[in-house]
Coordinates of C-alpha atoms in Angstrom, one line a residue:
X1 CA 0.0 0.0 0.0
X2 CA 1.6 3.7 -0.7
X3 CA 3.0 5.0 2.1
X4 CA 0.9 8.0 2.0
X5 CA -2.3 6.3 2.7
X6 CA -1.0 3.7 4.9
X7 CA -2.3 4.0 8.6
X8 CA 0.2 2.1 10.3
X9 CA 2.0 4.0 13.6
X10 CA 5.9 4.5 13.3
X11 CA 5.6 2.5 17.0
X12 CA 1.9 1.2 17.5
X13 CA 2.4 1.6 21.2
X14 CA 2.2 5.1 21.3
X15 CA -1.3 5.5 21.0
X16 CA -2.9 1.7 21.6
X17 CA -6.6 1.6 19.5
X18 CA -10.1 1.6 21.3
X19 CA -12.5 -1.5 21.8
X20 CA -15.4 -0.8 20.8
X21 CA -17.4 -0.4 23.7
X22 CA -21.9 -0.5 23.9
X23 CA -23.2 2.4 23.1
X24 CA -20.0 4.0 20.8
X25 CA -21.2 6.3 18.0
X26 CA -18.4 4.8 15.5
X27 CA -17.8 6.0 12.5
X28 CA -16.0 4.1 9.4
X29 CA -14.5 6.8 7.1
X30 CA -12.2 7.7 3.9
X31 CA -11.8 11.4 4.4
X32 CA -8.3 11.6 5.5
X33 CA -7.6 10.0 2.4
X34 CA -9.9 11.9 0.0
X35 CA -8.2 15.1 1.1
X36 CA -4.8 13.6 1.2
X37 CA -5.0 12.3 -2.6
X38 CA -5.9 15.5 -4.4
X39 CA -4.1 17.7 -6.0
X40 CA -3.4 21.1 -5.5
X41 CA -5.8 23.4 -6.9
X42 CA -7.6 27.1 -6.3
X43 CA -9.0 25.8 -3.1
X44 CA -5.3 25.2 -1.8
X45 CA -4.5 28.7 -3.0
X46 CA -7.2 30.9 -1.0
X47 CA -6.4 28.2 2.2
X48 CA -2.6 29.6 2.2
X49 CA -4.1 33.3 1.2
X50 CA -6.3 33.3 4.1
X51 CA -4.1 32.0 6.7
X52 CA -1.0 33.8 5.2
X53 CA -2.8 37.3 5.8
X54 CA -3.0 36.2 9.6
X55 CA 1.2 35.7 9.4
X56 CA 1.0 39.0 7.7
X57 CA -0.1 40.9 10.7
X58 CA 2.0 39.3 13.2
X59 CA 4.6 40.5 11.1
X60 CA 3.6 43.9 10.8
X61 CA 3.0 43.6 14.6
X62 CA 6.3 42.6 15.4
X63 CA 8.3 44.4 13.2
X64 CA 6.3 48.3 14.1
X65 CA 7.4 47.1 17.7
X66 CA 11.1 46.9 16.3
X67 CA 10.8 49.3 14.2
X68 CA 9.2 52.2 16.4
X69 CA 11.0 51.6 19.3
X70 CA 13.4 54.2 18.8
X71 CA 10.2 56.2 18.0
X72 CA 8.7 55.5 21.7
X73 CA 12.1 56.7 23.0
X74 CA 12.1 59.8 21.4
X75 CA 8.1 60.3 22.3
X76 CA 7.3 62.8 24.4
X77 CA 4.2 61.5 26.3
X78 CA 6.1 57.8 26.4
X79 CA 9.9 58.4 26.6
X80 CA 10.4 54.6 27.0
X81 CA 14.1 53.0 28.2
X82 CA 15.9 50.7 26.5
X83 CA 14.3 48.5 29.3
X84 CA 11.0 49.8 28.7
X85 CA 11.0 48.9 25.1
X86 CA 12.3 45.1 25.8
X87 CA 9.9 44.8 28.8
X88 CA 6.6 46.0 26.5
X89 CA 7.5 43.7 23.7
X90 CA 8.3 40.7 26.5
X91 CA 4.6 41.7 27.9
X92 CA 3.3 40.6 23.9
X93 CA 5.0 37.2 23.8
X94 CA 4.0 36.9 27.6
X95 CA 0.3 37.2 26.0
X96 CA 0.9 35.2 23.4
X97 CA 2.1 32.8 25.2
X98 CA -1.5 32.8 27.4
X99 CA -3.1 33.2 24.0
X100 CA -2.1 30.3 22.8
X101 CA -3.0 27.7 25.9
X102 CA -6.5 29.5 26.6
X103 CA -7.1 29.8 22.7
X104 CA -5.9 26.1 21.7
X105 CA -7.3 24.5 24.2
X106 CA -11.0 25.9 22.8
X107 CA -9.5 24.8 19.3
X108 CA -10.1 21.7 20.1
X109 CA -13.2 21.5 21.8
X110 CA -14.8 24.4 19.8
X111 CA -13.0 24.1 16.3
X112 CA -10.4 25.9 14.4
X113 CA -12.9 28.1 12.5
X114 CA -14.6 29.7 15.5
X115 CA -11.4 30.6 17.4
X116 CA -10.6 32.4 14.2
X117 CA -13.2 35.3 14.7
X118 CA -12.5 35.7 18.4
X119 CA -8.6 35.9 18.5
X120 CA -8.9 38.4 15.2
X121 CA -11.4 40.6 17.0
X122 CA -9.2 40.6 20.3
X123 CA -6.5 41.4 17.5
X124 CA -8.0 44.0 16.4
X125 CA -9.6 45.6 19.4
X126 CA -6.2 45.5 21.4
X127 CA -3.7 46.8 18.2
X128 CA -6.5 49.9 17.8
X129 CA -6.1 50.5 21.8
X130 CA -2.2 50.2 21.8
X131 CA -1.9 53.5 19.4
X132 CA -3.8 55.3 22.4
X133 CA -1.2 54.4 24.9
X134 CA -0.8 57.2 27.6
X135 CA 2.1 55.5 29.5
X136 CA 4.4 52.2 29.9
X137 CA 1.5 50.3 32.1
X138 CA -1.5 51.1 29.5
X139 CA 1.0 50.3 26.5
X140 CA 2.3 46.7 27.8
X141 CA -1.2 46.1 28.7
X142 CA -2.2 47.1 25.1
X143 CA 0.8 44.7 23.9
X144 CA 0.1 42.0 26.1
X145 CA -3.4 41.7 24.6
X146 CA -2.2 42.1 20.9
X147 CA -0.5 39.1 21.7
X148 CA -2.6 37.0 23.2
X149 CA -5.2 37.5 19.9
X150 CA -1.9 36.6 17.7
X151 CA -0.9 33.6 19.9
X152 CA -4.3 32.0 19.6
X153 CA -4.4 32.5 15.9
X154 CA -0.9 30.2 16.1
X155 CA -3.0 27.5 17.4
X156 CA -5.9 27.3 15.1
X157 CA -4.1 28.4 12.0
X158 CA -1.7 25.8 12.4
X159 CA -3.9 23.2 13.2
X160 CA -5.9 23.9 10.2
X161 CA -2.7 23.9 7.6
X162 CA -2.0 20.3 8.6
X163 CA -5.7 19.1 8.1
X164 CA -6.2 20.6 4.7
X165 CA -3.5 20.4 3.0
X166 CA -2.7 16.7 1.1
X167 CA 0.0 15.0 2.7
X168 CA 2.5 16.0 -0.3
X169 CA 2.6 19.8 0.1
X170 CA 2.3 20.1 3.5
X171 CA 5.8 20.7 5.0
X172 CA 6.4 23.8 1.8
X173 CA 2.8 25.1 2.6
X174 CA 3.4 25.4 6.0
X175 CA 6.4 26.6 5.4
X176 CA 5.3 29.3 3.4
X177 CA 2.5 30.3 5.4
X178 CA 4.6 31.0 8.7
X179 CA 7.2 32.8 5.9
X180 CA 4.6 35.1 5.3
X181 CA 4.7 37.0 8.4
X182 CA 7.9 39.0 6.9
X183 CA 5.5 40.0 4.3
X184 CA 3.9 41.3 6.7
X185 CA 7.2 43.0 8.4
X186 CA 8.1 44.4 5.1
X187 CA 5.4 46.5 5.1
X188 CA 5.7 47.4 8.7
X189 CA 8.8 48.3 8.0
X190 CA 7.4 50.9 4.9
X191 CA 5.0 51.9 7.1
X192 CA 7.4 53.2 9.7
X193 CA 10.1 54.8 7.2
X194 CA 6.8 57.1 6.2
X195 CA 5.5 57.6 9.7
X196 CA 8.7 58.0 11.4
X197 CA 9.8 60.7 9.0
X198 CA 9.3 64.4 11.0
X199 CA 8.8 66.0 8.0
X200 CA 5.9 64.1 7.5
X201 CA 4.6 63.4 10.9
X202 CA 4.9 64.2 14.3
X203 CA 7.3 62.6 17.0
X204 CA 4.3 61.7 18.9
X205 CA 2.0 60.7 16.0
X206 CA 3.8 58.3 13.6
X207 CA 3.8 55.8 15.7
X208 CA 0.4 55.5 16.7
X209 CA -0.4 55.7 13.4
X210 CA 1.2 53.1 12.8
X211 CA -0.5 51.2 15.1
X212 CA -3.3 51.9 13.8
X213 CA -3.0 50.8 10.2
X214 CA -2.1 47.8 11.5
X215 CA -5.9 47.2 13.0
X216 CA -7.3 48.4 9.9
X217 CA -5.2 45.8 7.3
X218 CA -6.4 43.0 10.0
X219 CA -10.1 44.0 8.9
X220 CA -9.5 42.6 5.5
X221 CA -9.0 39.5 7.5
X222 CA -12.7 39.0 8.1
X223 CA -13.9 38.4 4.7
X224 CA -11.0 36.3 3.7
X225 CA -12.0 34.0 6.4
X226 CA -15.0 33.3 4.9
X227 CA -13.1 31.3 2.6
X228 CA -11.7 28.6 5.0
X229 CA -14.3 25.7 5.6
X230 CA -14.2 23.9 9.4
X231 CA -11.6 21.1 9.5
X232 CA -13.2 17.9 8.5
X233 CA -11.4 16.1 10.6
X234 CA -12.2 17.7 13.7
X235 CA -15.8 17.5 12.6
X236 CA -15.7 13.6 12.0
X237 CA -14.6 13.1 15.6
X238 CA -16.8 15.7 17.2
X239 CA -20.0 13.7 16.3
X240 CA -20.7 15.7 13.1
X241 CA -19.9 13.4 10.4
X242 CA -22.6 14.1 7.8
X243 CA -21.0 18.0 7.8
X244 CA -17.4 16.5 7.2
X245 CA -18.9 14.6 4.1
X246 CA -20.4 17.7 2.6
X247 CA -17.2 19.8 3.4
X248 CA -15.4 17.2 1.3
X249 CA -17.6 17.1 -1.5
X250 CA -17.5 20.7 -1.6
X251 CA -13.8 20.8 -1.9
X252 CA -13.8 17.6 -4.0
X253 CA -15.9 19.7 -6.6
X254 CA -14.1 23.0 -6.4
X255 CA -10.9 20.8 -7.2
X256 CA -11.7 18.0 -9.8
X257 CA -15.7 19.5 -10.6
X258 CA -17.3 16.3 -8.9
X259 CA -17.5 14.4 -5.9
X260 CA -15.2 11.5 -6.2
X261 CA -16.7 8.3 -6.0
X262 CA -15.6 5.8 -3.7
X263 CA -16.4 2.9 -5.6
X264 CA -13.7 4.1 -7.9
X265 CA -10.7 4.2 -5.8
X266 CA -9.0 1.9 -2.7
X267 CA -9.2 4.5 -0.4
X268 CA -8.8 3.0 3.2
X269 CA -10.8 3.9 5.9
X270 CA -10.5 4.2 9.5
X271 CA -12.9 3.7 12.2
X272 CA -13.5 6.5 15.0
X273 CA -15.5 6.7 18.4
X274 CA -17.2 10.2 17.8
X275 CA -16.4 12.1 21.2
X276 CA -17.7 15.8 22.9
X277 CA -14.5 16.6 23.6
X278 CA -10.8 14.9 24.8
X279 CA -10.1 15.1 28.5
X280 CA -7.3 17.3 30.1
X281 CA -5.8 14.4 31.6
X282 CA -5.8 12.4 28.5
X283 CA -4.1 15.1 26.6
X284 CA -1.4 16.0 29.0
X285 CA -0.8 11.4 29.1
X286 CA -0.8 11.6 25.2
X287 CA 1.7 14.7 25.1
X288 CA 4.3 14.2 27.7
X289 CA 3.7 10.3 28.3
X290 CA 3.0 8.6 25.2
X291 CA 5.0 10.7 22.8
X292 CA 7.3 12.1 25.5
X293 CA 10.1 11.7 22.9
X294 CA 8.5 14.0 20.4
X295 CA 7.4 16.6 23.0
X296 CA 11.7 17.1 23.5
X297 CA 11.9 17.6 20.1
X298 CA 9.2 19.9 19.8
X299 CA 10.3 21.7 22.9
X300 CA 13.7 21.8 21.9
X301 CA 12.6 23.8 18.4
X302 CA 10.3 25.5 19.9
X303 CA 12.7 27.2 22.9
X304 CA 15.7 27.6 20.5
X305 CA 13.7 29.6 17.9
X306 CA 12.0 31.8 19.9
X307 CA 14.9 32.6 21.9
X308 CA 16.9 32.8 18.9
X309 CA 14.0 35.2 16.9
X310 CA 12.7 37.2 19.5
X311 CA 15.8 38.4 21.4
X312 CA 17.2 39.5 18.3
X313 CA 14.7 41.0 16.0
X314 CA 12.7 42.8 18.9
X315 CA 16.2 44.5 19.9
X316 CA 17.3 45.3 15.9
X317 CA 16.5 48.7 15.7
X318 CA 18.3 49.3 19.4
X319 CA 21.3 47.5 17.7
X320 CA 21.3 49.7 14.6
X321 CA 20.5 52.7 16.7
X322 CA 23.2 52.6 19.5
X323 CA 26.0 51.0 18.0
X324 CA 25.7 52.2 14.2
X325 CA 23.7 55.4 14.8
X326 CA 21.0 55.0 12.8
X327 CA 18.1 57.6 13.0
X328 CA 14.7 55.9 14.5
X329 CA 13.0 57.4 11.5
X330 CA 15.7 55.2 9.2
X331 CA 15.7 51.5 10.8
X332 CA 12.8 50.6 8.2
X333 CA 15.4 50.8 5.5
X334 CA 16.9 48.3 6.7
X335 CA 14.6 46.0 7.7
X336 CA 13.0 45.5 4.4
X337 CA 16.4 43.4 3.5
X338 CA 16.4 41.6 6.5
X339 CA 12.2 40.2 6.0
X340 CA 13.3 39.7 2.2
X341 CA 16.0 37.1 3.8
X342 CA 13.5 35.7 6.1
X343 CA 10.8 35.5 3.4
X344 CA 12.6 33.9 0.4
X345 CA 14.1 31.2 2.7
X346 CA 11.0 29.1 3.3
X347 CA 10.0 30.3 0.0
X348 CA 13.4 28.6 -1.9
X349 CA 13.7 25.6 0.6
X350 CA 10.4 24.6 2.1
X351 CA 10.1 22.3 -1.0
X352 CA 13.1 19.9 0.0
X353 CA 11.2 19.7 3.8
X354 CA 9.3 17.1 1.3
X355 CA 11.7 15.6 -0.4
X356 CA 15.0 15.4 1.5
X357 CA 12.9 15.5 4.8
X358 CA 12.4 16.5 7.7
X359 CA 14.9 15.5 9.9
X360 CA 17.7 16.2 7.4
X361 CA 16.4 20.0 6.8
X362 CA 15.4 20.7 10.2
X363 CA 19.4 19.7 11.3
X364 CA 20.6 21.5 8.5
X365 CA 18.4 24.7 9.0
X366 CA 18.6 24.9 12.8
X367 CA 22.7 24.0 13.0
X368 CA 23.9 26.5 10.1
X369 CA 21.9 29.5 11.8
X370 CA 23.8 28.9 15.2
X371 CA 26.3 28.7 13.4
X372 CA 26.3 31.9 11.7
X373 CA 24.7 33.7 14.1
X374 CA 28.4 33.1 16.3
X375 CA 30.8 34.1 13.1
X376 CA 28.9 37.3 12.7
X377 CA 28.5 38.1 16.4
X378 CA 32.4 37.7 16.5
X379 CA 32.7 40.5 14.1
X380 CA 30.2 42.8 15.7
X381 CA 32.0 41.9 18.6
X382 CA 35.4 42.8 17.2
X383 CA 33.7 46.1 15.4
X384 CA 34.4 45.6 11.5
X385 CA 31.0 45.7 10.4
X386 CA 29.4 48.3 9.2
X387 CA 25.1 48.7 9.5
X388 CA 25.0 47.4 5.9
X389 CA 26.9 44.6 6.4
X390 CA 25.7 43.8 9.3
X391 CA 21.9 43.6 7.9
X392 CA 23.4 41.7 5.4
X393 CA 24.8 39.3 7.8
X394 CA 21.6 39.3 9.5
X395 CA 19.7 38.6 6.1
X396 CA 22.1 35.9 5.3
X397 CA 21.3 34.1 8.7
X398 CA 17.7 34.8 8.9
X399 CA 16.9 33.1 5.6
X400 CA 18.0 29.8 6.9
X401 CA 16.5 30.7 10.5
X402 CA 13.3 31.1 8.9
X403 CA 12.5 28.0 7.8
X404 CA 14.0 26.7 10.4
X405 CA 11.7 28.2 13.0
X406 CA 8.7 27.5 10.5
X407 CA 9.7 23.6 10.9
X408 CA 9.1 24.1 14.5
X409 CA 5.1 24.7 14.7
X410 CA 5.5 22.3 11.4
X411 CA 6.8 19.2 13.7
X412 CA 5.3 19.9 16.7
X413 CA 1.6 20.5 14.2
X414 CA 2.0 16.8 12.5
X415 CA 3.4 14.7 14.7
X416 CA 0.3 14.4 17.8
X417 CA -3.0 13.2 17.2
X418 CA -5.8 15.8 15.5
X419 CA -8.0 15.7 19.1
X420 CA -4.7 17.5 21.3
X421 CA -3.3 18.5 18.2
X422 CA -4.1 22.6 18.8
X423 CA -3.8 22.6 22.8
X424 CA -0.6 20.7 21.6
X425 CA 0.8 23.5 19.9
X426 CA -0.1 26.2 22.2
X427 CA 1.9 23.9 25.0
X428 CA 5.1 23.9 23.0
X429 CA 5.2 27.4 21.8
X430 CA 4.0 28.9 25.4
X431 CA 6.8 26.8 26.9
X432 CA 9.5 27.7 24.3
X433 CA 8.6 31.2 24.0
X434 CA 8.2 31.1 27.7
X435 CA 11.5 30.1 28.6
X436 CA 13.1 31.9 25.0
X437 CA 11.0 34.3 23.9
X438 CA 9.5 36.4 26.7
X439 CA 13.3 36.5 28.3
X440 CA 15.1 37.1 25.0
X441 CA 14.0 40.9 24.5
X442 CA 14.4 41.9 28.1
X443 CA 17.6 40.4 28.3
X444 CA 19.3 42.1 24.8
X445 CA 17.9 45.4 26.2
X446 CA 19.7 44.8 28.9
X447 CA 22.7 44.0 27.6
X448 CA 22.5 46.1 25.0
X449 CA 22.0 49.3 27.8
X450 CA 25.4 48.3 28.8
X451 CA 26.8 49.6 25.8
X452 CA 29.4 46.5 25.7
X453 CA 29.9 45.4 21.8
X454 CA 31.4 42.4 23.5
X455 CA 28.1 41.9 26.4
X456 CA 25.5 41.9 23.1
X457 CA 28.4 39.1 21.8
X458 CA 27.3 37.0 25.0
X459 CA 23.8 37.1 24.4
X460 CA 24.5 36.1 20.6
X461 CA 26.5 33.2 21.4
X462 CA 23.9 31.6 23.8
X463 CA 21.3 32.1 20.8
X464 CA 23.6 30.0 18.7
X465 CA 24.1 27.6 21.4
X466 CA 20.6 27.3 22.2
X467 CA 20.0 26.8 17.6
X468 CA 23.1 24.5 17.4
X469 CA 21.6 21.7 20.2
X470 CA 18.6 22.1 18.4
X471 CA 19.9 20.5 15.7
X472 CA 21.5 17.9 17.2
X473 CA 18.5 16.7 19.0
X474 CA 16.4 16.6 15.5
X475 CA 19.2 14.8 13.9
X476 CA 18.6 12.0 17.0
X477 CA 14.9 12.1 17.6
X478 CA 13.0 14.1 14.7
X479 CA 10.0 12.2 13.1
X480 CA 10.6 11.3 9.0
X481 CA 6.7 12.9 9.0
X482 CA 7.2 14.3 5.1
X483 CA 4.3 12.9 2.4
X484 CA 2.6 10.9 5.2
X485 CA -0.8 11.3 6.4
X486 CA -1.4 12.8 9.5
X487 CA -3.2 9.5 10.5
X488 CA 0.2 7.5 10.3
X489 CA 2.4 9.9 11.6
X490 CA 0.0 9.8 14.7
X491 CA -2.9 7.8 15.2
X492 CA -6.2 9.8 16.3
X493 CA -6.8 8.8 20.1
X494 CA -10.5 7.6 19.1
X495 CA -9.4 5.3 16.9
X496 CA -11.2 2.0 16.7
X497 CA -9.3 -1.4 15.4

């Protein structure tokens, strides 16, 4: 049988099947592998455009915090500290991070469509608020809630990728779609050289502007939504299984103009017990018991990136700004470089994620940023590069990173059954960005307040570390997930021999 449709378990213990037991709903069904065996068509196209925009935003988000934080420096009504500006953009990751656990926990008992309204209005709502910030407490409290919209979107969004997508373009989709939030910093990054410019704008204005053309772009978001149906595989397990049918039949015909019939294919079908909803203490037994082995990879990734991404892009205009001199109003310039780095490298190499693999590209991707990430912090260290050359060091390094952080909600989205698959991903990247993320930005501003070339060197060099043993615990442990279904890589927890 191909390997793409077969749904044997890479080690059948880690998720033993159900007996059937009186009273079970079961269901006996083909969708996985109706979705998994089409190609890729218009329907495939608006998915990754609606869920890309989502990236989008976070991108802008991110990057105007970067950008304008030499802007909410120089404000009057904020005149923000370098430790001001690190501890604001730590309170958005500390939100995301809540974001994500409250948010993907309801993924899965609510589904992935729903949550997409709620974290996009809390999204919306809180970006709109942050450009009325009076002082540091109202603007990390406007921050903190920006991110906890955004970190709930992580959950749902990613869940949704891997349940859509057929089997054979799923690691470049992902990919792609995570890759998309540079888009998105790109044109935060045009946004701020126009709003930061005094000539144009006020010292106290661009950057709330800024702000808020961020919650207006995220309006867009509403009607683009409309496009993305409810996962048919959550449905089929959450007792609707006559809705799961007709969602496939509508993609079926909006890919191939007919609903395929069964008759005409060996498609192999799995049997579920239809369930409400999956247990806390199930979820945290299947997680950290059960597939223990792939929760310290996906921990691992998870940590290293964020660490790796958030320490240093949050703190790149305070890099360009104190040690190169760059004017606030200037740092977009160079930003639009760096996202075109970060952009083309899922872009360019998310294809061999499905074709060399994953274990091979996620070693290669997560070693040769720690790696390069030391060499060029040894020259800043040493003071030979300029603020060109250092962006292009930074682009360099970033469009390997990129894809390498992608792979991270990638693995960690693919490889745990579909019921704890969101709440699974909100875990991972709340822990990671927990211990990496939220720490990262306060810690460069700190050690960037020092003014020591060779103190910002430290904080580089446990980055790399932190990327480097990464990628030695993927090499060992990483699941070879590419071009399987998601019911062989791991089994769903209802199913039924």
């Amino acid at each position: 049988m191909d390997r793409q449709h077969s749904l044997a378990l890479h080690d059948s213990s880690l998720a033993p099947a159900l007996a059937p037991k009186q009273g079970d709903r079961i269901i006996e069904t083909s969708i996985p592998a109706r979705l998994d065996s089409l190609r890729w068509s218009g329907f495939h196209t608006r998915v990754v455009v609606a869920l890309g925009i989502t990236w989008i935003l976070d991108g802008l988000e991110v990057t105007l915090a970067g950008a304008l934080s030499g802007a909410v420096k120089e404000s009057p009504t904020l005149q923000f500290s370098n430790f001001d500006v690190g501890f604001s953009n730590s309170a958005y990751l500390a939100g995301a991070v809540l974001g994500a656990l409250g948010f993907g926990w309801l993924t899965d008992r609510i589904g992935r469509k729903k949550l997409f309204f709620i974290t996009l209005a809390l999204y919306l709502t809180a970006t709109a608020a942050t450009a009325l910030s009076w002082n540091l407490p109202s603007y990390a409290l406007f921050r903190f809630l920006t991110g906890a919209g955004i970190g709930g979107e992580y959950t749902a969004i990613n869940s949704t990728i891997q349940e859509l997508v057929p089997a054979r373009y799923r690691g470049w989709t992902d990919l792609v779609i995570n890759g998309s939030f540079w888009v998105g910093a790109a044109i935060g990054a045009t946004s701020a050289i126009v709003l930061l410019d005094p000539a144009i704008v006020g010292p106290d204005l661009g950057w709330r502007l800024a702000y808020l053309s961020g919650a207006c772009l995220g309006l867009i978001v509403f009607v683009m939504r409309m496009w993305i149906p409810e996962s048919p595989r959550w449905l089929m397990i959450h007792g609707r299984p006559d809705q799961a049918h007709a969602i496939v039949d509508d993609i079926e015909r909006s890919v191939i103009g007919r609903v395929q019939d069964p008759r005409q294919h060996a498609w192999p079908k799995i049997r579920l017990r239809m369930r409400d909803h999956t247990p806390l203490g199930e979820v945290a037994h299947t997680v950290f018991s059960a597939y223990r082995r792939r929760a310290l990879v996906g921990l691992t990734l998870m940590t290293a990136q964020a660490f790796f991404y958030n320490a240093i892009f949050f703190t790149f205009a305070l890099v360009l700004t104190d040690f190169y001199g760059i004017t606030a109003s200037q740092v977009g310039w160079y930003i639009l470089p760096f996202a075109a780095g970060n952009f083309l490298g899922p872009l360019l190499l998310g294809r061999l994620f499905d074709t060399l693999g994953r274990r091979a590209m996620i070693t290669f991707t997560y070693g040769i940023s720690g790696a390069l990430l030391a060499l060029s912090g040894y020259l800043f260290s040493i003071g030979v590069l300029s603020a060109q050359s250092q962006t292009i060091a930074w682009m360099v390094i970033f469009f390997f990173a990129s894809p390498a952080a992608s792979s991270a909600y990638l693995t960690v989205s693919e490889t745990f059954p579909l019921e704890v698959r969101a709440l699974a991903i909100a875990m991972f990247y709340s822990i990671g960005t927990g211990i990496g993320g939220v720490a990262g930005p306060a810690l460069f501003g700190a050690l960037i307040d020092t003014g020591s070339r060779n103190s910002v060197f430290a904080g580089y060099l446990l980055g790399s570390g932190l990327m480097i043993g990464a990628a030695v615990v993927a090499w060992r442990f990483a699941v070879s997930a590419e071009r399987q279904s998601l019911e062989t890589i791991a089994r769903p927890l209802a199913f039924v021999e």
